[in-house]
XYZ file of C-alpha atoms in Angstrom:
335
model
C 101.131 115.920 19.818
C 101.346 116.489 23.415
C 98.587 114.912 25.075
C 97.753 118.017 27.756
C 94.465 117.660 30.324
C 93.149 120.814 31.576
C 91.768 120.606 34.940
C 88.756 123.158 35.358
C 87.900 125.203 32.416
C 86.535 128.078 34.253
C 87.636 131.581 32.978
C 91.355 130.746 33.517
C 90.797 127.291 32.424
C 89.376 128.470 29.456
C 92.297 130.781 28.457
C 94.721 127.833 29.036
C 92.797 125.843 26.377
C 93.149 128.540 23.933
C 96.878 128.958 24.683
C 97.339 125.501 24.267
C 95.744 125.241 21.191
C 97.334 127.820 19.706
C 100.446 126.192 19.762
C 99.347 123.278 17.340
C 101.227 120.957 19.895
C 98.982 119.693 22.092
C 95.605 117.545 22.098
C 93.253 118.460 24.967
C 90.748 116.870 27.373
C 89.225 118.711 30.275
C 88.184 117.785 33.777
C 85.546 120.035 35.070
C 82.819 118.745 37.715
C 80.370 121.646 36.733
C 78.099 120.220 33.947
C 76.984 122.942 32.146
C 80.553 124.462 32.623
C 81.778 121.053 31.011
C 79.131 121.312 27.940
C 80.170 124.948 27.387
C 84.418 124.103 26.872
C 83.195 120.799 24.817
C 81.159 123.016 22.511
C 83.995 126.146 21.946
C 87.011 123.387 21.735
C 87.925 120.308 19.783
C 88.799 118.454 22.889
C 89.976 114.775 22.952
C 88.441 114.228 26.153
C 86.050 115.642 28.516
C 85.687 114.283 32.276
C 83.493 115.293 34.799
C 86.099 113.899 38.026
C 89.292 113.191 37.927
C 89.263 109.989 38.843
C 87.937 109.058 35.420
C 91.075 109.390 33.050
C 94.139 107.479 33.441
C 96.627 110.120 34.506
C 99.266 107.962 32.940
C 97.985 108.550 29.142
C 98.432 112.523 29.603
C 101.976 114.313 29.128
C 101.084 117.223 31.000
C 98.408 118.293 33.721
C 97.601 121.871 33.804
C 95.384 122.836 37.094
C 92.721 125.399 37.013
C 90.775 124.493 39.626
C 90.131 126.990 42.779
C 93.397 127.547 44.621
C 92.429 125.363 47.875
C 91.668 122.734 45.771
C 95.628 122.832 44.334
C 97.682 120.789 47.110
C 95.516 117.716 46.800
C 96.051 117.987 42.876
C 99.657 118.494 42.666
C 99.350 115.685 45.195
C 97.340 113.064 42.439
C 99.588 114.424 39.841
C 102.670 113.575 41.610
C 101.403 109.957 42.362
C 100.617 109.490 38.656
C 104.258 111.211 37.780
C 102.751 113.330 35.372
C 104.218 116.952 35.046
C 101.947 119.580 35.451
C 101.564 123.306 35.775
C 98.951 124.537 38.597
C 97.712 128.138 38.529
C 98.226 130.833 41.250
C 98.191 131.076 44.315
C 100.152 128.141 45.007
C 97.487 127.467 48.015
C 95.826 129.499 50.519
C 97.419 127.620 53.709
C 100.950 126.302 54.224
C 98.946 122.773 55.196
C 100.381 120.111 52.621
C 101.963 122.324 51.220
C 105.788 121.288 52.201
C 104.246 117.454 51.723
C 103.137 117.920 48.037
C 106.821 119.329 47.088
C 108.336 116.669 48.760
C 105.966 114.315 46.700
C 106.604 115.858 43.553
C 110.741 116.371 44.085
C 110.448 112.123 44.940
C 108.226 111.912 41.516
C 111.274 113.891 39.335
C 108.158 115.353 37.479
C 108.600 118.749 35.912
C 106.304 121.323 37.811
C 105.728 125.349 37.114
C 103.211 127.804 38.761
C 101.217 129.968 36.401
C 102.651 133.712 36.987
C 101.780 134.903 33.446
C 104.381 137.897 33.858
C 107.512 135.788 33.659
C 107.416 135.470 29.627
C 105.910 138.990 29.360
C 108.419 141.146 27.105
C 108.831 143.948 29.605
C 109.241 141.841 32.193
C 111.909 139.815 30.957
C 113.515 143.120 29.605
C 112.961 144.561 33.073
C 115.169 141.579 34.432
C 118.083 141.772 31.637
C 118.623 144.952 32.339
C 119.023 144.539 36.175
C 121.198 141.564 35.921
C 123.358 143.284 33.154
C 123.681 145.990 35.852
C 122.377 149.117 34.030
C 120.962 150.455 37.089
C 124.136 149.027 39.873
C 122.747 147.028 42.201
C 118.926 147.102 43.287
C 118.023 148.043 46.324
C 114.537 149.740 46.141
C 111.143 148.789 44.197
C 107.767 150.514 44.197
C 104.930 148.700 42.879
C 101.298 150.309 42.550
C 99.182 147.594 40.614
C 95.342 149.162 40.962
C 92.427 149.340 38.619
C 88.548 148.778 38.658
C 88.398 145.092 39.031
C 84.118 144.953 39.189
C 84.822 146.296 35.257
C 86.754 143.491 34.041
C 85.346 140.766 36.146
C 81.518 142.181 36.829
C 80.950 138.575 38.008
C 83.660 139.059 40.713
C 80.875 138.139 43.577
C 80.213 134.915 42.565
C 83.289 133.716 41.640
C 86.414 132.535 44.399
C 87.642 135.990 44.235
C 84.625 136.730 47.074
C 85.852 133.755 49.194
C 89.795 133.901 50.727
C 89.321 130.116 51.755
C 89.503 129.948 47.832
C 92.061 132.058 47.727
C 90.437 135.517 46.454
C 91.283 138.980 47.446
C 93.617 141.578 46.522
C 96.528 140.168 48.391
C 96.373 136.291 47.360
C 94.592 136.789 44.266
C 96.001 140.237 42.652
C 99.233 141.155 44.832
C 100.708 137.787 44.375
C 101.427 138.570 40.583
C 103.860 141.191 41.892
C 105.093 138.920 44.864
C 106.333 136.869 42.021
C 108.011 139.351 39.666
C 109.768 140.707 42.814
C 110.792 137.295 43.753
C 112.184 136.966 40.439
C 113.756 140.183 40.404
C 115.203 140.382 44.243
C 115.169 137.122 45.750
C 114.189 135.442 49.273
C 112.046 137.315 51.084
C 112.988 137.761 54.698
C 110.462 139.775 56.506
C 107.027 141.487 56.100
C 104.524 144.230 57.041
C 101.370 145.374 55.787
C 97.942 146.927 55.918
C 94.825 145.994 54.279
C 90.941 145.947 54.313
C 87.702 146.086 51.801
C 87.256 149.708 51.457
C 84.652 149.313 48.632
C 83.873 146.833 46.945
C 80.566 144.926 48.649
C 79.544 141.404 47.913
C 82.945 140.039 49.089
C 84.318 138.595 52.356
C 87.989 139.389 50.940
C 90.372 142.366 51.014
C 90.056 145.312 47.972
C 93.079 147.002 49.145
C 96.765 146.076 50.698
C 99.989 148.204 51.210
C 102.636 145.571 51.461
C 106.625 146.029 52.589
C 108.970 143.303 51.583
C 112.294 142.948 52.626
C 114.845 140.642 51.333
C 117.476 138.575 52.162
C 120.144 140.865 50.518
C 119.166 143.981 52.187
C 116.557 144.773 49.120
C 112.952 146.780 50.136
C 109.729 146.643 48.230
C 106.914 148.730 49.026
C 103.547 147.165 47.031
C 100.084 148.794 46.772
C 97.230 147.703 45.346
C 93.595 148.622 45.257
C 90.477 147.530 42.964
C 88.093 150.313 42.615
C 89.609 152.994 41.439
C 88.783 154.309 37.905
C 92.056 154.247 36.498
C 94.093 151.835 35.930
C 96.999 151.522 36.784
C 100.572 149.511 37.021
C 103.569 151.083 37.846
C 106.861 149.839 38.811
C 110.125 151.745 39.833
C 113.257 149.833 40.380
C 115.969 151.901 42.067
C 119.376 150.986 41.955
C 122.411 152.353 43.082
C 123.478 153.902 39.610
C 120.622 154.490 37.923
C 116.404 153.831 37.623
C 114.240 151.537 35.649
C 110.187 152.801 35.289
C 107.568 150.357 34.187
C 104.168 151.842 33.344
C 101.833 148.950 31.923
C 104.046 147.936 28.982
C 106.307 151.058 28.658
C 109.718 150.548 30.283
C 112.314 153.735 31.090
C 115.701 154.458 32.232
C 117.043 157.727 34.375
C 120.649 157.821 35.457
C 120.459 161.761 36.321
C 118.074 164.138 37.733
C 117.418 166.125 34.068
C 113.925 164.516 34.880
C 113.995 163.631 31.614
C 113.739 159.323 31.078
C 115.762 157.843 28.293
C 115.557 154.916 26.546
C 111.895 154.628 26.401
C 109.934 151.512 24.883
C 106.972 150.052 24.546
C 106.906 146.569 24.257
C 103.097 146.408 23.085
C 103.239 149.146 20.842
C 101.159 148.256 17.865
C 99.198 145.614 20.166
C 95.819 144.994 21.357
C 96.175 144.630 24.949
C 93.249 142.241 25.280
C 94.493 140.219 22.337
C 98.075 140.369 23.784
C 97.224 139.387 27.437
C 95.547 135.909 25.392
C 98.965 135.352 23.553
C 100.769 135.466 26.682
C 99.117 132.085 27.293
C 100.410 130.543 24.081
C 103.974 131.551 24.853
C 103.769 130.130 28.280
C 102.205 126.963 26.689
C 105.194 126.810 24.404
C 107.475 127.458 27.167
C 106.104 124.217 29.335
C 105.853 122.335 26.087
C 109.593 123.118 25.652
C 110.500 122.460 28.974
C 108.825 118.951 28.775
C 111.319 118.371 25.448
C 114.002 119.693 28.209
C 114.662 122.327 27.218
C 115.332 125.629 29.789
C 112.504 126.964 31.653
C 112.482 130.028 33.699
C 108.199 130.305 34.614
C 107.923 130.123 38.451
C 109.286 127.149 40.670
C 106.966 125.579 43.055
C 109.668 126.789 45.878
C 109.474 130.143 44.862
C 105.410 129.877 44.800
C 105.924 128.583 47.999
C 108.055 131.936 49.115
C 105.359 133.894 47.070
C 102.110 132.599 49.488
C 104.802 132.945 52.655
C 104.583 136.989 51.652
C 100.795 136.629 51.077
C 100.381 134.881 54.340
C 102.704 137.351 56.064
C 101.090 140.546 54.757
C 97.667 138.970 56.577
C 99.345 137.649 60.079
C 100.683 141.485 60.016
C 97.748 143.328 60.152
C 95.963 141.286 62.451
C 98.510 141.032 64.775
C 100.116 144.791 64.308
C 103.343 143.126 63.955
C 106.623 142.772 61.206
C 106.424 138.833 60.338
C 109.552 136.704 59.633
C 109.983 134.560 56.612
C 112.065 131.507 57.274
C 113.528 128.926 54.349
């Protein structure tokens, strides 16, 4: 069994341990500072251990870290992981700064440790489908992608003003939080980002000191555009994404993935990837298949879930789209 130590078992934490234990590889103990938190995880899981700092365990008797904790809390982390050598994965965003940032990758490149970012997307069916298809070039070559990723976020997280999202020093927020999701899968998709403008404010939602709306522009190193929108009030939800290349169109809606090489305005090969599938249910399996996937990787075996450089690119964009509406200027991304 993999020994595998969760660090925070908040919400997200909480879905890790499930993924994890789903896989009937891994034995788990948690870190969380919050007592009552702490007593909640030791009660729903059959934990090995259960630490209220992380200066209790010995790093060095764990396979894997896995970091939950708020997202300013993350560069420190990586940082005691790295000085332990223990691989780990640490959630999104990467961090909310570019301080220690470049200094924990350097630690954890001189450690030779494995380490992955938690962008759930990248084992997602359509996704990955989304991705064959491009590189197999079924559409030519890409040069266009819209993105409108917008729902009622209050309904799914009603505890959304007590919770980081309310706080950007903690990384919440539709851009660092939310947008950063699609940062990645475009990443993935179109490569190093090279410049960036946006917009963004709260429109409605109160309680918060963060953003509830952004309309992002990318552009990428190989001449690529992305145009990104996000809000999270309105009633429906919504995620669409349109990939336009130079001989044809890809159209993801939620789990539903298209393809238009004419203007019939008719789209062909249509599929559902969750058809059959309880979307809440599904979402939770996600997180078994990406525990798998680190699992695997650990047994070295191939693993494509998000580098720590391109989570570094991914909070660049995030950082970006902010500098650019406060300033009213396009921002540069350099290397």
């Amino acid at each position: 069994m993999t020994r595998v130590l969760i660090i925070g078992s908040g919400g997200i934490g909480r879905r890790h341990l499930r993924g994890y234990a789903a896989t009937g590889r891994a034995s788990l103990s948690i870190v969380e500072p919050h007592p009552e938190r702490r007593a909640e995880a030791e009660a729903m899981f059959s934990l090995v251990g259960s630490y209220a700092d992380l200066d209790e365990p010995d790093l060095s008797s764990f396979d894997l870290a896995v970091i939950c904790a708020p997202a300013h809390l993350h560069v420190p982390l990586m940082l005691k992981c790295a000085a332990a050598k223990l691989p780990f994965m640490v959630e999104k965003p990467l961090a909310v700064t570019m301080e220690g940032v470049d200094a924990a990758l350097e630690a954890v490149e001189s450690a030779g440790i494995l380490a992955r970012v938690g962008y759930i997307r990248r084992i997602a069916p359509e996704v990955l489908a989304v991705r064959q298809q491009i590189n197999d070039g079924k559409i030519g070559s890409l040069k266009l992608a819209y993105v409108n990723s917008s729902q009622e976020f209050p309904k799914y997280r009603p505890d959304f003003q007590r919770t980081y999202y309310a706080r950007p020093e903690m990384g919440g927020g539709a851009i660092l939080d939310a947008a950063s999701h699609t940062f990645d899968m475009l990443i993935w998709l179109m490569g190093q980002p090279v410049a960036v403008g946006a917009m963004y404010d709260r429109l409605v939602l109160e309680g918060t000191e963060t953003e509830d709306t952004c309309l992002v522009n990318i552009c990428f190193e190989n001449g690529a555009m992305a145009n990104v929108t996000i809000n999270q009030f309105q009633k429906p939800n919504i995620n669409q994404a349109s990939f336009i290349g130079t001989s044809g169109n890809l159209f993801l809606e939620h789990s539903v993935l298209s393809f238009a090489d004419d203007d019939s305005g008719q789209w062909k090969d249509r599929h559902d990837y969750m058809d059959g599938l309880v979307p809440t249910e599904a979402h939770q399996a996600r997180f078994t298949i990406q525990a798998n996937a680190m699992l695997d990787a650990l047994e070295g075996k191939p693993c494509h879930l998000a580098t720590l450089g391109e989570a570094r690119q991914n909070l660049q964009i995030a950082l970006a789209a902010k500098k650019s509406w406060q300033d009213r200027v396009i921002v540069s991304i350099n290397r």
